[in-house]
């Protein structure tokens, strides 16, 4: 190096154990190898043109300057009405609902607003990969418990359930926050009313707060329903509820979500939010506020995605993958150790790389949702795709049967 090249001073990482998120890595690998991307969770079909027109109208009506810090009032009112209609809890749109730049920002801001150095935060793994680094940046300590992986006779994971005993052991006077995620990414597991009651039993005598990540709230199938934390009055009084318009309206790139929480919690949330993003793009908020008025736009989602899930499952049934149940979300988990190929012995990350580069279908290793190496032979496919995309992916996956 040239002696005169200016040097950057030593830059010790605040997150030395963190690399680039698996979703970005797998999407980049899919692009590089022109693979069909069933990895990162996002739709490959367009959003409703009606929604785009409503955003355009907002832009033409000159809604192009800063909106209120907490979000456009019409949108906050719409969110409050939706939650009240679906989950029977009335949030005050002025003091209890804040529009965020997507779910992930809402999660980090909520964590920064309540976790102090030394506080413990309980998460349930497999868990979305943003939780742990956000807790660390707040100075908190992550206490991870694992979902119980229930296995078939042949040892392959079949379904997951909540580890109540471990949760009970993990909660102590240092517990500041417990993060739950229902419907659950990546397993599709859904909390029932009795689960919320049980959680309440665990926390009622403590000061622990709850963060409930419900970004897949409108994707629950087979006639089942989502039980929001908002539907449990005692829990709602100590919870941040996080959701995302990107997931609900097929616009993940717009990065708009919201956080609902009691006034005292929202007040602290907003102190951080105002210096983090300050506010979220204005025309999108107006567009979403108009679009949200028609409940059909979210009430139709279960049927819409259930048809995609069923189509995908039918195709996967022609393969040797073992399918895990998918009661919710737009993710299908499969066990690949049942495949009669040498690669069935690979670890999940290597298998996903191989599947992307050699078979041309990208998936996400479920091991990426754990902090400690956990290998269950399970990978996640996203089925929020056009039928043509799913059909091409299935054709490729079906070739796995014939190998060896
Ligand atoms: N939640 C999305 C997923 O699980 C990814 C979001 C992201 O890439 N940050 O695929």
Coordinates of C-alpha atoms and ligand atoms in Angstrom, one line a residue:
X1 CA 0.0 0.0 0.0
X2 CA 1.2 3.5 -0.8
X3 CA 2.6 5.1 2.3
X4 CA 0.5 8.2 1.7
X5 CA -2.8 6.3 1.6
X6 CA -4.9 7.7 4.4
X7 CA -5.7 5.0 7.0
X8 CA -9.0 4.4 8.6
X9 CA -8.5 4.0 12.4
X10 CA -9.2 0.7 14.1
X11 CA -12.9 0.0 14.0
X12 CA -13.8 -2.7 16.5
X13 CA -17.2 -4.2 15.5
X14 CA -20.2 -3.7 17.8
X15 CA -21.6 -6.8 16.3
X16 CA -18.6 -9.0 15.6
X17 CA -20.6 -12.2 15.4
X18 CA -23.0 -10.8 12.8
X19 CA -22.5 -11.2 9.0
X20 CA -24.9 -10.1 6.2
X21 CA -28.4 -11.4 6.9
X22 CA -29.2 -14.8 5.4
X23 CA -32.1 -13.3 3.3
X24 CA -29.7 -10.9 1.5
X25 CA -27.1 -13.6 1.0
X26 CA -29.5 -16.1 -0.5
X27 CA -31.2 -13.5 -2.7
X28 CA -27.7 -12.5 -4.0
X29 CA -26.8 -16.1 -4.6
X30 CA -30.1 -16.7 -6.4
X31 CA -29.5 -13.7 -8.7
X32 CA -25.9 -14.8 -9.4
X33 CA -27.0 -18.3 -10.5
X34 CA -30.3 -17.2 -12.0
X35 CA -32.1 -19.5 -9.6
X36 CA -35.8 -19.2 -8.8
X37 CA -35.8 -17.3 -5.5
X38 CA -38.0 -19.1 -3.0
X39 CA -35.6 -17.9 -0.2
X40 CA -36.2 -14.3 1.1
X41 CA -39.9 -13.7 1.8
X42 CA -41.4 -11.4 -0.7
X43 CA -44.1 -11.7 -3.4
X44 CA -43.0 -11.8 -7.1
X45 CA -46.4 -10.6 -8.3
X46 CA -47.5 -7.0 -8.5
X47 CA -49.6 -5.2 -5.8
X48 CA -53.1 -4.0 -6.5
X49 CA -53.1 -1.1 -9.1
X50 CA -55.7 0.5 -7.0
X51 CA -53.2 0.9 -4.2
X52 CA -50.6 2.4 -6.6
X53 CA -53.2 4.9 -7.9
X54 CA -54.0 5.9 -4.3
X55 CA -50.3 6.6 -3.7
X56 CA -50.1 8.5 -7.0
X57 CA -53.1 10.6 -6.0
X58 CA -51.5 11.4 -2.7
X59 CA -48.3 12.5 -4.5
X60 CA -50.3 14.7 -7.0
X61 CA -52.3 16.2 -4.1
X62 CA -48.8 17.3 -2.8
X63 CA -48.6 15.0 0.2
X64 CA -44.9 15.1 -0.3
X65 CA -43.5 16.8 2.8
X66 CA -42.8 15.4 6.2
X67 CA -45.9 13.9 7.8
X68 CA -46.5 14.0 11.5
X69 CA -43.6 12.2 13.4
X70 CA -46.0 9.5 14.6
X71 CA -47.5 8.9 11.1
X72 CA -50.4 10.2 9.0
X73 CA -53.4 10.5 11.3
X74 CA -55.8 8.9 8.7
X75 CA -53.6 5.8 8.6
X76 CA -53.3 5.6 12.4
X77 CA -57.0 5.8 12.7
X78 CA -57.4 3.1 10.1
X79 CA -55.0 0.8 12.0
X80 CA -56.9 1.5 15.3
X81 CA -60.2 0.6 13.6
X82 CA -58.8 -2.5 12.1
X83 CA -57.4 -3.8 15.4
X84 CA -60.6 -2.9 17.2
X85 CA -62.7 -4.8 14.6
X86 CA -60.5 -7.9 14.5
X87 CA -59.2 -8.2 18.0
X88 CA -61.6 -6.1 20.1
X89 CA -59.0 -3.8 21.6
X90 CA -59.3 -0.1 21.2
X91 CA -56.0 1.7 20.8
X92 CA -56.0 5.5 20.8
X93 CA -54.6 6.4 17.4
X94 CA -53.1 9.6 18.7
X95 CA -51.2 8.2 21.6
X96 CA -50.9 4.5 21.0
X97 CA -50.2 3.9 17.3
X98 CA -47.0 4.8 15.5
X99 CA -46.2 4.2 11.8
X100 CA -42.8 2.7 11.2
X101 CA -40.4 2.1 8.3
X102 CA -41.5 -1.6 8.3
X103 CA -41.7 -4.2 10.9
X104 CA -37.9 -4.6 11.5
X105 CA -37.5 -0.9 12.3
X106 CA -40.5 -1.2 14.7
X107 CA -38.8 -4.1 16.4
X108 CA -35.5 -2.5 16.9
X109 CA -37.0 0.8 18.0
X110 CA -39.2 -1.0 20.6
X111 CA -36.2 -2.9 21.9
X112 CA -34.1 0.3 22.1
X113 CA -36.9 2.1 24.0
X114 CA -37.2 -0.4 26.8
X115 CA -34.0 -2.5 27.1
X116 CA -31.2 -1.1 29.2
X117 CA -27.7 -2.5 29.7
X118 CA -27.9 -5.7 31.8
X119 CA -31.6 -6.3 31.0
X120 CA -32.5 -9.8 29.8
X121 CA -34.7 -10.4 26.7
X122 CA -36.2 -13.8 26.1
X123 CA -36.6 -14.9 22.5
X124 CA -37.9 -18.2 21.2
X125 CA -35.8 -19.8 18.5
X126 CA -35.9 -20.4 15.6
X127 CA -36.3 -16.6 15.6
X128 CA -36.1 -13.8 13.0
X129 CA -32.5 -12.8 12.7
X130 CA -33.0 -9.1 13.7
X131 CA -34.0 -9.7 17.3
X132 CA -30.6 -10.7 18.7
X133 CA -28.5 -7.9 17.2
X134 CA -31.1 -5.3 18.2
X135 CA -31.0 -6.6 21.8
X136 CA -27.2 -6.5 21.8
X137 CA -27.1 -2.9 20.5
X138 CA -29.4 -1.9 23.4
X139 CA -26.9 -3.5 25.8
X140 CA -29.3 -6.3 26.7
X141 CA -28.7 -10.0 27.1
X142 CA -30.5 -12.4 24.9
X143 CA -31.9 -15.5 26.6
X144 CA -32.9 -17.9 23.9
X145 CA -35.2 -20.8 24.4
X146 CA -36.0 -23.2 21.6
X147 CA -39.3 -24.3 20.2
X148 CA -39.8 -28.0 20.9
X149 CA -39.2 -29.9 17.7
X150 CA -41.6 -32.8 17.7
X151 CA -40.2 -35.7 15.6
X152 CA -41.7 -38.5 13.5
X153 CA -40.8 -42.2 14.1
X154 CA -37.9 -41.8 11.6
X155 CA -36.4 -38.9 13.6
X156 CA -37.4 -36.1 11.2
X157 CA -39.0 -32.9 12.6
X158 CA -42.7 -32.9 12.1
X159 CA -44.1 -29.9 14.0
X160 CA -43.0 -27.4 16.6
X161 CA -44.6 -26.4 19.9
X162 CA -44.0 -23.8 22.6
X163 CA -41.4 -24.8 25.2
X164 CA -43.4 -23.7 28.3
X165 CA -41.1 -25.2 30.9
X166 CA -38.0 -23.5 29.4
X167 CA -39.9 -20.3 29.1
X168 CA -40.9 -20.4 32.7
X169 CA -37.3 -21.1 33.7
X170 CA -36.0 -18.2 31.5
X171 CA -38.2 -15.6 33.1
X172 CA -36.7 -13.9 36.2
X173 CA -36.6 -10.4 37.8
X174 CA -34.0 -9.3 35.2
X175 CA -36.4 -10.1 32.3
X176 CA -37.3 -6.8 30.7
X177 CA -38.9 -8.1 27.5
X178 CA -40.2 -11.4 25.9
X179 CA -40.4 -11.5 22.2
X180 CA -43.0 -13.7 20.6
X181 CA -43.9 -14.1 16.9
X182 CA -47.2 -15.4 15.8
X183 CA -47.8 -16.6 13.1
X184 CA -44.3 -17.8 13.3
X185 CA -41.5 -17.3 10.7
X186 CA -40.2 -19.8 9.7
X187 CA -42.4 -22.6 11.1
X188 CA -45.9 -21.2 10.5
X189 CA -46.8 -22.1 14.1
X190 CA -49.7 -20.1 15.4
X191 CA -50.4 -19.2 19.1
X192 CA -53.8 -20.1 20.4
X193 CA -55.9 -18.2 23.0
X194 CA -54.9 -20.8 25.6
X195 CA -51.2 -20.0 24.8
X196 CA -51.8 -16.3 25.5
X197 CA -53.4 -17.3 28.8
X198 CA -50.5 -19.4 29.7
X199 CA -48.1 -16.6 28.8
X200 CA -50.1 -14.3 31.0
X201 CA -49.7 -16.8 33.9
X202 CA -46.0 -16.7 33.5
X203 CA -45.7 -12.9 33.4
X204 CA -48.6 -11.6 35.5
X205 CA -46.4 -11.4 38.7
X206 CA -43.5 -9.7 36.8
X207 CA -42.7 -6.4 35.1
X208 CA -41.7 -8.1 31.9
X209 CA -43.0 -6.5 28.7
X210 CA -44.0 -8.4 25.6
X211 CA -43.1 -7.6 22.0
X212 CA -45.5 -9.5 19.7
X213 CA -44.3 -9.7 16.1
X214 CA -47.5 -10.3 14.1
X215 CA -46.4 -9.3 10.6
X216 CA -48.1 -12.4 9.1
X217 CA -51.4 -11.8 11.0
X218 CA -53.5 -12.0 7.8
X219 CA -52.0 -15.3 6.5
X220 CA -53.7 -18.0 8.6
X221 CA -55.3 -21.0 6.8
X222 CA -57.7 -23.9 7.1
X223 CA -60.3 -21.8 8.9
X224 CA -58.1 -21.1 11.8
X225 CA -57.7 -17.5 13.1
X226 CA -54.9 -15.4 14.4
X227 CA -54.9 -14.6 18.1
X228 CA -53.3 -11.2 18.4
X229 CA -51.7 -10.0 21.7
X230 CA -54.3 -7.2 21.4
X231 CA -57.1 -9.7 22.0
X232 CA -55.8 -10.4 25.5
X233 CA -56.4 -7.2 27.6
X234 CA -53.9 -8.0 30.3
X235 CA -51.1 -8.8 27.9
X236 CA -52.0 -5.9 25.6
X237 CA -51.5 -3.5 28.6
X238 CA -47.8 -4.5 28.5
X239 CA -47.1 -5.2 24.8
X240 CA -45.7 -3.8 21.7
X241 CA -47.8 -5.2 18.8
X242 CA -45.8 -5.0 15.5
X243 CA -47.3 -5.4 12.0
X244 CA -46.4 -4.7 8.4
X245 CA -48.2 -3.3 5.4
X246 CA -45.5 -4.7 3.2
X247 CA -46.6 -8.3 4.0
X248 CA -50.3 -7.6 3.9
X249 CA -50.5 -5.6 0.7
X250 CA -47.6 -7.2 -1.3
X251 CA -45.4 -4.1 -1.1
X252 CA -42.4 -5.3 1.0
X253 CA -40.2 -2.7 -0.7
X254 CA -42.3 0.2 0.6
X255 CA -41.1 -0.5 4.1
X256 CA -44.2 0.7 6.0
X257 CA -45.5 -1.0 9.2
X258 CA -46.8 0.0 12.6
X259 CA -46.4 -0.4 16.3
X260 CA -49.4 -0.3 18.7
X261 CA -48.7 -0.1 22.4
X262 CA -50.2 1.5 25.5
X263 CA -49.6 5.2 25.9
X264 CA -46.7 5.0 28.4
X265 CA -44.9 2.5 26.1
X266 CA -45.7 4.4 22.9
X267 CA -44.3 7.6 24.5
X268 CA -40.9 6.0 25.1
X269 CA -41.1 4.2 21.7
X270 CA -41.6 7.6 19.9
X271 CA -38.7 9.2 21.7
X272 CA -36.4 6.7 20.0
X273 CA -38.4 6.6 16.7
X274 CA -38.1 10.4 16.2
X275 CA -34.3 10.3 16.3
X276 CA -34.0 7.0 14.4
X277 CA -36.2 7.5 11.2
X278 CA -38.1 10.6 12.4
X279 CA -41.0 9.7 10.1
X280 CA -42.0 7.5 7.2
X281 CA -42.7 8.4 3.6
X282 CA -45.9 10.5 3.3
X283 CA -47.6 9.5 0.0
X284 CA -47.4 5.8 0.9
X285 CA -49.1 6.5 4.2
X286 CA -52.0 8.4 2.5
X287 CA -52.3 5.7 -0.1
X288 CA -52.4 2.9 2.5
X289 CA -54.9 4.9 4.6
X290 CA -57.4 4.9 1.7
X291 CA -56.7 1.3 0.8
X292 CA -57.1 0.1 4.4
X293 CA -60.7 1.3 4.4
X294 CA -61.7 -1.7 2.4
X295 CA -61.4 -4.6 4.8
X296 CA -61.8 -7.1 1.9
X297 CA -58.2 -6.3 1.0
X298 CA -56.9 -8.1 4.0
X299 CA -59.8 -10.4 4.7
X300 CA -59.2 -12.0 1.3
X301 CA -55.6 -12.9 2.1
X302 CA -56.1 -16.3 3.8
X303 CA -58.0 -17.7 0.7
X304 CA -55.5 -16.1 -1.7
X305 CA -52.4 -17.6 0.0
X306 CA -54.0 -20.9 1.0
X307 CA -54.5 -21.6 -2.7
X308 CA -50.8 -20.9 -3.4
X309 CA -49.8 -23.1 -0.4
X310 CA -52.0 -25.9 -1.6
X311 CA -50.7 -25.7 -5.2
X312 CA -47.1 -25.7 -3.9
X313 CA -47.8 -28.6 -1.5
X314 CA -49.4 -30.7 -4.3
X315 CA -46.2 -30.3 -6.3
X316 CA -43.9 -31.0 -3.4
X317 CA -45.9 -34.2 -2.7
X318 CA -44.4 -35.5 -6.0
X319 CA -40.9 -35.2 -4.4
X320 CA -39.2 -37.0 -1.6
X321 CA -39.1 -34.0 0.6
X322 CA -41.1 -34.4 3.9
X323 CA -43.5 -31.6 4.4
X324 CA -44.0 -29.9 7.7
X325 CA -47.5 -28.5 8.4
X326 CA -48.1 -24.9 7.3
X327 CA -51.0 -23.5 9.2
X328 CA -50.0 -19.9 8.5
X329 CA -47.4 -17.5 6.9
X330 CA -46.2 -17.7 3.3
X331 CA -43.5 -20.2 4.1
X332 CA -43.4 -23.9 3.6
X333 CA -40.8 -25.8 5.6
X334 CA -39.6 -29.2 4.3
X335 CA -37.2 -31.9 5.6
X336 CA -34.7 -32.8 3.0
X337 CA -33.0 -35.7 4.8
X338 CA -35.5 -38.0 3.3
X339 CA -34.2 -37.4 -0.2
X340 CA -32.4 -40.3 -1.7
X341 CA -29.3 -38.2 -2.8
X342 CA -25.9 -37.7 -1.3
X343 CA -26.6 -34.1 -0.6
X344 CA -29.3 -35.1 1.9
X345 CA -26.4 -35.4 4.4
X346 CA -25.3 -31.8 4.0
X347 CA -25.9 -29.3 6.7
X348 CA -28.8 -26.9 6.0
X349 CA -26.8 -23.9 4.8
X350 CA -24.7 -26.1 2.4
X351 CA -27.8 -27.8 1.2
X352 CA -29.5 -24.5 0.4
X353 CA -26.4 -23.2 -1.5
X354 CA -26.3 -26.5 -3.4
X355 CA -30.0 -26.3 -4.2
X356 CA -29.6 -22.7 -5.4
X357 CA -26.5 -23.2 -7.6
X358 CA -27.1 -26.7 -8.9
X359 CA -30.9 -27.2 -9.0
X360 CA -31.8 -23.5 -9.5
X361 CA -34.1 -23.0 -6.5
X362 CA -33.1 -20.8 -3.6
X363 CA -34.4 -21.6 0.0
X364 CA -33.5 -20.5 3.5
X365 CA -31.8 -22.9 6.0
X366 CA -33.8 -22.9 9.2
X367 CA -30.5 -23.2 11.1
X368 CA -30.0 -19.5 10.3
X369 CA -32.8 -18.7 12.8
X370 CA -30.8 -20.1 15.7
X371 CA -27.9 -18.5 17.5
X372 CA -26.3 -21.9 18.3
X373 CA -25.8 -24.4 15.5
X374 CA -29.0 -26.5 15.3
X375 CA -29.3 -28.8 12.4
X376 CA -32.7 -30.3 11.9
X377 CA -32.5 -31.0 8.2
X378 CA -35.2 -28.4 7.6
X379 CA -35.3 -25.6 5.0
X380 CA -37.8 -22.9 4.2
X381 CA -39.4 -22.1 0.9
X382 CA -41.5 -18.9 0.3
X383 CA -44.7 -19.6 -1.7
X384 CA -45.7 -15.9 -2.2
X385 CA -45.1 -16.4 -5.9
X386 CA -46.9 -16.5 -9.2
X387 CA -48.2 -19.9 -10.1
X388 CA -45.8 -19.9 -13.1
X389 CA -42.8 -19.3 -10.7
X390 CA -44.0 -22.1 -8.3
X391 CA -44.5 -24.5 -11.2
X392 CA -41.0 -23.9 -12.6
X393 CA -39.5 -24.3 -9.1
X394 CA -41.5 -27.5 -8.6
X395 CA -40.3 -28.9 -11.9
X396 CA -36.7 -28.4 -10.8
X397 CA -37.3 -29.8 -7.3
X398 CA -39.0 -32.9 -8.8
X399 CA -35.8 -33.7 -10.7
X400 CA -34.3 -34.5 -7.2
X401 CA -36.3 -37.8 -7.1
X402 CA -34.4 -39.2 -10.1
X403 CA -30.9 -38.5 -8.9
X404 CA -28.4 -41.2 -7.9
Ligands
LIG1 N1 -38.9 -11.4 6.9 C1 -38.4 -11.8 5.6 C2 -38.1 -13.3 5.5 O1 -38.1 -14.0 6.5 C3 -37.1 -11.1 5.2 C4 -37.0 -9.7 5.6 C5 -35.6 -9.2 5.3 O2 -35.0 -9.7 4.3 N2 -35.1 -8.3 6.0 O3 -37.8 -13.8 4.5

